[in-house]
mmCIF file of C-alpha atoms and ligand atoms in Angstrom:
data_model
loop_
_atom_site.group_PDB
_atom_site.id
_atom_site.type_symbol
_atom_site.label_atom_id
_atom_site.label_comp_id
_atom_site.label_asym_id
_atom_site.label_seq_id
_atom_site.Cartn_x
_atom_site.Cartn_y
_atom_site.Cartn_z
ATOM 1 C CA UNK R 1 2.422 -13.804 -20.341
ATOM 2 C CA UNK R 2 0.085 -11.209 -21.739
ATOM 3 C CA UNK R 3 -2.911 -8.782 -19.888
ATOM 4 C CA UNK R 4 -5.971 -7.477 -20.748
ATOM 5 C CA UNK R 5 -7.448 -4.453 -18.778
ATOM 6 C CA UNK R 6 -10.338 -2.669 -20.265
ATOM 7 C CA UNK R 7 -11.284 0.807 -19.755
ATOM 8 C CA UNK R 8 -14.210 1.847 -18.602
ATOM 9 C CA UNK R 9 -14.133 5.092 -19.677
ATOM 10 C CA UNK R 10 -16.247 3.824 -22.897
ATOM 11 C CA UNK R 11 -18.640 1.786 -21.418
ATOM 12 C CA UNK R 12 -22.156 3.101 -21.021
ATOM 13 C CA UNK R 13 -22.412 4.303 -17.055
ATOM 14 C CA UNK R 14 -25.844 3.523 -16.734
ATOM 15 C CA UNK R 15 -25.176 -0.475 -17.189
ATOM 16 C CA UNK R 16 -21.545 -0.366 -15.565
ATOM 17 C CA UNK R 17 -22.164 -3.329 -13.021
ATOM 18 C CA UNK R 18 -23.951 -5.208 -15.951
ATOM 19 C CA UNK R 19 -20.930 -4.118 -18.508
ATOM 20 C CA UNK R 20 -18.150 -4.953 -15.107
ATOM 21 C CA UNK R 21 -19.534 -8.577 -15.129
ATOM 22 C CA UNK R 22 -19.847 -9.048 -19.314
ATOM 23 C CA UNK R 23 -16.225 -8.222 -19.328
ATOM 24 C CA UNK R 24 -15.114 -9.747 -16.539
ATOM 25 C CA UNK R 25 -16.094 -12.805 -17.809
ATOM 26 C CA UNK R 26 -14.590 -12.768 -21.024
ATOM 27 C CA UNK R 27 -11.410 -12.678 -19.732
ATOM 28 C CA UNK R 28 -11.007 -9.329 -18.768
ATOM 29 C CA UNK R 29 -7.972 -9.202 -16.270
ATOM 30 C CA UNK R 30 -7.826 -5.569 -14.472
ATOM 31 C CA UNK R 31 -10.688 -3.581 -14.758
ATOM 32 C CA UNK R 32 -9.259 -0.275 -16.386
ATOM 33 C CA UNK R 33 -10.510 2.934 -14.229
ATOM 34 C CA UNK R 34 -9.394 6.028 -15.629
ATOM 35 C CA UNK R 35 -9.401 9.108 -13.039
ATOM 36 C CA UNK R 36 -9.187 12.969 -15.127
ATOM 37 C CA UNK R 37 -9.913 16.122 -13.413
ATOM 38 C CA UNK R 38 -10.204 18.738 -16.467
ATOM 39 C CA UNK R 39 -6.827 20.095 -14.914
ATOM 40 C CA UNK R 40 -4.200 17.467 -15.917
ATOM 41 C CA UNK R 41 -6.357 16.937 -19.004
ATOM 42 C CA UNK R 42 -8.989 18.637 -20.850
ATOM 43 C CA UNK R 43 -11.742 16.120 -19.172
ATOM 44 C CA UNK R 44 -13.256 15.231 -16.324
ATOM 45 C CA UNK R 45 -14.087 11.883 -15.315
ATOM 46 C CA UNK R 46 -14.999 9.681 -12.121
ATOM 47 C CA UNK R 47 -13.754 10.018 -8.316
ATOM 48 C CA UNK R 48 -12.985 7.331 -5.648
ATOM 49 C CA UNK R 49 -16.874 6.138 -5.810
ATOM 50 C CA UNK R 50 -15.871 4.930 -8.513
ATOM 51 C CA UNK R 51 -13.359 2.458 -8.271
ATOM 52 C CA UNK R 52 -15.622 1.482 -5.071
ATOM 53 C CA UNK R 53 -18.593 0.699 -7.654
ATOM 54 C CA UNK R 54 -16.144 -0.564 -10.378
ATOM 55 C CA UNK R 55 -14.937 -3.134 -7.199
ATOM 56 C CA UNK R 56 -18.564 -4.219 -5.639
ATOM 57 C CA UNK R 57 -19.200 -5.928 -9.179
ATOM 58 C CA UNK R 58 -16.191 -7.459 -9.910
ATOM 59 C CA UNK R 59 -13.255 -9.797 -8.350
ATOM 60 C CA UNK R 60 -10.433 -8.438 -10.600
ATOM 61 C CA UNK R 61 -7.856 -6.095 -9.821
ATOM 62 C CA UNK R 62 -9.092 -2.728 -10.483
ATOM 63 C CA UNK R 63 -6.006 0.014 -11.897
ATOM 64 C CA UNK R 64 -7.517 3.438 -10.778
ATOM 65 C CA UNK R 65 -5.002 5.677 -13.507
ATOM 66 C CA UNK R 66 -4.564 9.339 -12.569
ATOM 67 C CA UNK R 67 -5.028 11.686 -14.837
ATOM 68 C CA UNK R 68 -4.816 14.642 -12.285
ATOM 69 C CA UNK R 69 -2.565 17.225 -10.714
ATOM 70 C CA UNK R 70 -1.696 16.415 -6.981
ATOM 71 C CA UNK R 71 -2.158 12.459 -6.851
ATOM 72 C CA UNK R 72 -0.529 12.564 -3.381
ATOM 73 C CA UNK R 73 -3.517 14.694 -2.146
ATOM 74 C CA UNK R 74 -5.674 11.531 -3.484
ATOM 75 C CA UNK R 75 -3.572 8.155 -2.994
ATOM 76 C CA UNK R 76 -5.749 8.139 0.327
ATOM 77 C CA UNK R 77 -8.593 8.265 -0.956
ATOM 78 C CA UNK R 78 -8.599 5.432 -3.645
ATOM 79 C CA UNK R 79 -6.589 2.723 -1.712
ATOM 80 C CA UNK R 80 -9.582 2.953 0.637
ATOM 81 C CA UNK R 81 -12.053 2.915 -2.260
ATOM 82 C CA UNK R 82 -10.048 -0.326 -2.953
ATOM 83 C CA UNK R 83 -7.943 0.028 -5.708
ATOM 84 C CA UNK R 84 -5.718 -2.803 -6.329
ATOM 85 C CA UNK R 85 -3.342 -0.162 -8.614
ATOM 86 C CA UNK R 86 -2.633 3.541 -8.155
ATOM 87 C CA UNK R 87 -1.008 4.416 -11.617
ATOM 88 C CA UNK R 88 0.550 8.735 -11.196
ATOM 89 C CA UNK R 89 1.867 10.803 -13.906
ATOM 90 C CA UNK R 90 5.162 11.511 -13.866
ATOM 91 C CA UNK R 91 4.227 14.754 -15.594
ATOM 92 C CA UNK R 92 2.320 15.653 -12.773
ATOM 93 C CA UNK R 93 4.746 14.771 -9.711
ATOM 94 C CA UNK R 94 7.133 16.869 -8.136
ATOM 95 C CA UNK R 95 8.167 14.058 -5.526
ATOM 96 C CA UNK R 96 7.511 11.406 -6.890
ATOM 97 C CA UNK R 97 9.724 8.963 -5.108
ATOM 98 C CA UNK R 98 7.761 10.214 -2.058
ATOM 99 C CA UNK R 99 4.386 9.104 -4.149
ATOM 100 C CA UNK R 100 5.805 5.953 -5.021
ATOM 101 C CA UNK R 101 6.032 5.090 -1.264
ATOM 102 C CA UNK R 102 3.225 6.844 -0.387
ATOM 103 C CA UNK R 103 0.714 4.243 -2.618
ATOM 104 C CA UNK R 104 3.117 1.323 -1.611
ATOM 105 C CA UNK R 105 2.184 2.282 2.414
ATOM 106 C CA UNK R 106 -1.115 2.418 1.149
ATOM 107 C CA UNK R 107 -1.174 -1.234 0.886
ATOM 108 C CA UNK R 108 -1.245 -0.542 -3.086
ATOM 109 C CA UNK R 109 0.685 -1.501 -6.365
ATOM 110 C CA UNK R 110 2.812 1.670 -7.933
ATOM 111 C CA UNK R 111 2.618 2.452 -11.329
ATOM 112 C CA UNK R 112 3.732 5.688 -13.354
ATOM 113 C CA UNK R 113 2.942 6.491 -16.494
ATOM 114 C CA UNK R 114 4.353 9.347 -19.260
ATOM 115 C CA UNK R 115 2.815 11.558 -21.662
ATOM 116 C CA UNK R 116 3.853 10.270 -25.626
ATOM 117 C CA UNK R 117 6.163 13.024 -25.578
ATOM 118 C CA UNK R 118 7.559 12.291 -22.538
ATOM 119 C CA UNK R 119 10.893 9.787 -22.828
ATOM 120 C CA UNK R 120 11.073 6.499 -20.771
ATOM 121 C CA UNK R 121 14.327 6.960 -19.584
ATOM 122 C CA UNK R 122 12.868 9.704 -16.809
ATOM 123 C CA UNK R 123 11.686 6.614 -14.876
ATOM 124 C CA UNK R 124 15.049 4.985 -15.150
ATOM 125 C CA UNK R 125 15.197 6.320 -11.358
ATOM 126 C CA UNK R 126 12.410 4.652 -9.629
ATOM 127 C CA UNK R 127 11.753 1.376 -12.244
ATOM 128 C CA UNK R 128 13.333 -0.517 -9.258
ATOM 129 C CA UNK R 129 10.625 0.612 -6.791
ATOM 130 C CA UNK R 130 7.578 0.687 -8.834
ATOM 131 C CA UNK R 131 5.152 -2.148 -9.974
ATOM 132 C CA UNK R 132 3.498 -0.651 -13.406
ATOM 133 C CA UNK R 133 5.593 1.900 -15.714
ATOM 134 C CA UNK R 134 2.364 2.549 -18.342
ATOM 135 C CA UNK R 135 3.136 4.108 -21.592
ATOM 136 C CA UNK R 136 0.644 6.580 -22.680
ATOM 137 C CA UNK R 137 -0.178 5.375 -26.211
ATOM 138 C CA UNK R 138 -2.369 8.849 -26.681
ATOM 139 C CA UNK R 139 -2.791 12.116 -25.547
ATOM 140 C CA UNK R 140 -4.298 11.578 -22.390
ATOM 141 C CA UNK R 141 -8.453 12.973 -21.748
ATOM 142 C CA UNK R 142 -10.761 11.349 -24.536
ATOM 143 C CA UNK R 143 -11.507 7.913 -25.409
ATOM 144 C CA UNK R 144 -11.353 6.997 -29.254
ATOM 145 C CA UNK R 145 -7.462 8.490 -29.835
ATOM 146 C CA UNK R 146 -5.440 7.041 -32.324
ATOM 147 C CA UNK R 147 -2.030 5.544 -31.467
ATOM 148 C CA UNK R 148 1.070 7.279 -31.538
ATOM 149 C CA UNK R 149 3.436 4.990 -33.675
ATOM 150 C CA UNK R 150 6.219 6.827 -32.120
ATOM 151 C CA UNK R 151 5.498 5.541 -28.356
ATOM 152 C CA UNK R 152 6.596 1.778 -29.604
ATOM 153 C CA UNK R 153 10.226 2.361 -29.573
ATOM 154 C CA UNK R 154 9.248 3.992 -25.458
ATOM 155 C CA UNK R 155 7.805 0.353 -24.477
ATOM 156 C CA UNK R 156 10.769 -1.726 -26.291
ATOM 157 C CA UNK R 157 13.080 0.903 -23.834
ATOM 158 C CA UNK R 158 11.372 -0.030 -21.091
ATOM 159 C CA UNK R 159 11.820 -4.044 -22.338
ATOM 160 C CA UNK R 160 14.975 -3.921 -22.759
ATOM 161 C CA UNK R 161 16.300 -2.481 -19.958
ATOM 162 C CA UNK R 162 13.894 -4.024 -17.680
ATOM 163 C CA UNK R 163 16.028 -6.894 -19.058
ATOM 164 C CA UNK R 164 19.061 -5.296 -18.484
ATOM 165 C CA UNK R 165 18.251 -5.105 -15.437
ATOM 166 C CA UNK R 166 16.427 -7.794 -14.131
ATOM 167 C CA UNK R 167 13.969 -5.806 -12.490
ATOM 168 C CA UNK R 168 10.310 -7.329 -12.626
ATOM 169 C CA UNK R 169 7.675 -3.737 -13.074
ATOM 170 C CA UNK R 170 5.312 -4.588 -15.610
ATOM 171 C CA UNK R 171 4.464 -2.616 -18.700
ATOM 172 C CA UNK R 172 1.557 -0.934 -19.513
ATOM 173 C CA UNK R 173 0.289 0.511 -22.868
ATOM 174 C CA UNK R 174 -2.749 2.811 -23.063
ATOM 175 C CA UNK R 175 -4.682 4.778 -26.396
ATOM 176 C CA UNK R 176 -5.855 3.552 -29.246
ATOM 177 C CA UNK R 177 -5.524 -0.429 -28.916
ATOM 178 C CA UNK R 178 -7.383 -2.457 -30.873
ATOM 179 C CA UNK R 179 -6.883 -5.921 -32.866
ATOM 180 C CA UNK R 180 -4.668 -4.150 -35.483
ATOM 181 C CA UNK R 181 -1.946 -2.489 -33.076
ATOM 182 C CA UNK R 182 -2.251 -5.536 -30.262
ATOM 183 C CA UNK R 183 0.163 -7.133 -32.200
ATOM 184 C CA UNK R 184 2.895 -3.866 -32.753
ATOM 185 C CA UNK R 185 3.264 -3.460 -28.624
ATOM 186 C CA UNK R 186 3.025 -6.963 -27.157
ATOM 187 C CA UNK R 187 6.445 -7.813 -29.722
ATOM 188 C CA UNK R 188 8.041 -4.323 -27.726
ATOM 189 C CA UNK R 189 7.298 -5.990 -24.911
ATOM 190 C CA UNK R 190 4.023 -4.363 -23.049
ATOM 191 C CA UNK R 191 2.280 -7.137 -20.207
ATOM 192 C CA UNK R 192 -0.655 -5.115 -20.096
ATOM 193 C CA UNK R 193 -3.287 -3.371 -22.853
ATOM 194 C CA UNK R 194 -5.583 -1.119 -22.193
ATOM 195 C CA UNK R 195 -8.609 -1.171 -24.142
ATOM 196 C CA UNK R 196 -12.038 1.067 -23.857
ATOM 197 C CA UNK R 197 -12.941 1.908 -27.159
ATOM 198 C CA UNK R 198 -12.227 -1.407 -28.816
ATOM 199 C CA UNK R 199 -14.075 -3.540 -25.612
ATOM 200 C CA UNK R 200 -16.679 -0.656 -24.374
ATOM 201 C CA UNK R 201 -17.308 0.578 -27.487
ATOM 202 C CA UNK R 202 -18.444 -2.186 -29.883
ATOM 203 C CA UNK R 203 -22.140 -3.977 -29.931
ATOM 204 C CA UNK R 204 -21.162 -7.017 -28.599
ATOM 205 C CA UNK R 205 -18.943 -6.146 -25.365
ATOM 206 C CA UNK R 206 -18.571 -9.810 -24.275
ATOM 207 C CA UNK R 207 -17.350 -10.879 -27.903
ATOM 208 C CA UNK R 208 -15.337 -7.589 -28.359
ATOM 209 C CA UNK R 209 -13.184 -8.918 -24.800
ATOM 210 C CA UNK R 210 -12.989 -12.127 -26.281
ATOM 211 C CA UNK R 211 -11.373 -11.672 -29.020
ATOM 212 C CA UNK R 212 -8.889 -9.349 -28.500
ATOM 213 C CA UNK R 213 -7.799 -11.490 -25.345
ATOM 214 C CA UNK R 214 -7.893 -14.046 -27.673
ATOM 215 C CA UNK R 215 -5.053 -12.105 -29.637
ATOM 216 C CA UNK R 216 -2.848 -11.448 -26.894
ATOM 217 C CA UNK R 217 -3.001 -14.668 -25.892
ATOM 218 C CA UNK R 218 -1.783 -15.828 -28.722
ATOM 219 C CA UNK R 219 0.668 -13.015 -29.129
ATOM 220 C CA UNK R 220 2.693 -13.762 -25.836
ATOM 221 C CA UNK R 221 5.087 -12.171 -23.995
ATOM 222 C CA UNK R 222 8.986 -10.752 -24.789
ATOM 223 C CA UNK R 223 9.082 -11.878 -28.010
HETATM 224 C C1 DX5 Y 301 -7.349 8.352 -22.418
HETATM 225 C C2 DX5 Y 301 -7.249 7.043 -21.185
HETATM 226 C C3 DX5 Y 301 -7.303 5.768 -21.841
HETATM 227 C C4 DX5 Y 301 -8.205 5.843 -22.867
HETATM 228 C C5 DX5 Y 301 -8.722 4.455 -23.586
HETATM 229 O O1 DX5 Y 301 -6.907 9.259 -21.597
HETATM 230 O O2 DX5 Y 301 -6.435 6.820 -20.740
HETATM 231 O O3 DX5 Y 301 -6.858 4.505 -20.497
HETATM 232 O O4 DX5 Y 301 -9.970 4.754 -22.064
HETATM 233 O O5 DX5 Y 301 -9.475 4.306 -24.355
HETATM 234 P P1 DX5 Y 301 -9.177 4.001 -25.889
HETATM 235 O O6 DX5 Y 301 -8.876 2.495 -25.999
HETATM 236 O O7 DX5 Y 301 -10.580 4.003 -26.463
HETATM 237 O O8 DX5 Y 301 -8.122 4.388 -26.624
HETATM 238 ZN ZN1 ZN Y 302 -5.538 4.976 -19.212
#
């Protein structure tokens, strides 16, 4: 079983409630909120209020992807805003173990993301305590970029490690996902596919969402 997480980064923000409701009714499994601080990544987006607004628009779990420095100072606010999953970047955390516990203690699921050039095995020590490993398949900061093919090996690495250890973290993939790249990441072992442009960037958002969801369901998990 694999899941679809549309990213509101590419949504029409002035119609956000309606856009979130549309994907909620067309197969979305999570709502992905891309938080960017203009420091960790060269772009600035949302704060905790957006998570709060998203929660008011759907019953789906909200997945807050924090592309920010010093995420330890922000966890509490995103938890309070209603985030179900809080994902921080390994590259932004000096004390990764501490922040994972901070996220879990705040009642949220804990995810850790790695940039394309970060090897998957930096996560090895924490794989037993995280709920989700997020493999960035583009350099974070912008929607609509092209999928970086070498990130497939990292998904496979995390999937093989999961099989070897019996740990139950989910593998999420984020960036450049569309009908042409989805099968490969699913075959490599991904469980959650984030899609911004391929859903909210399309003319018929509902149709695009259900088409991608159908493809994901057909391919399934861990082939
Ligand atoms: C990139 C973000 C992604 C982005 C994906 O920094 O983390 O979630 O929205 O967008 P697409 O699917 O358009 O590559
Ligand atoms: Zn993201």
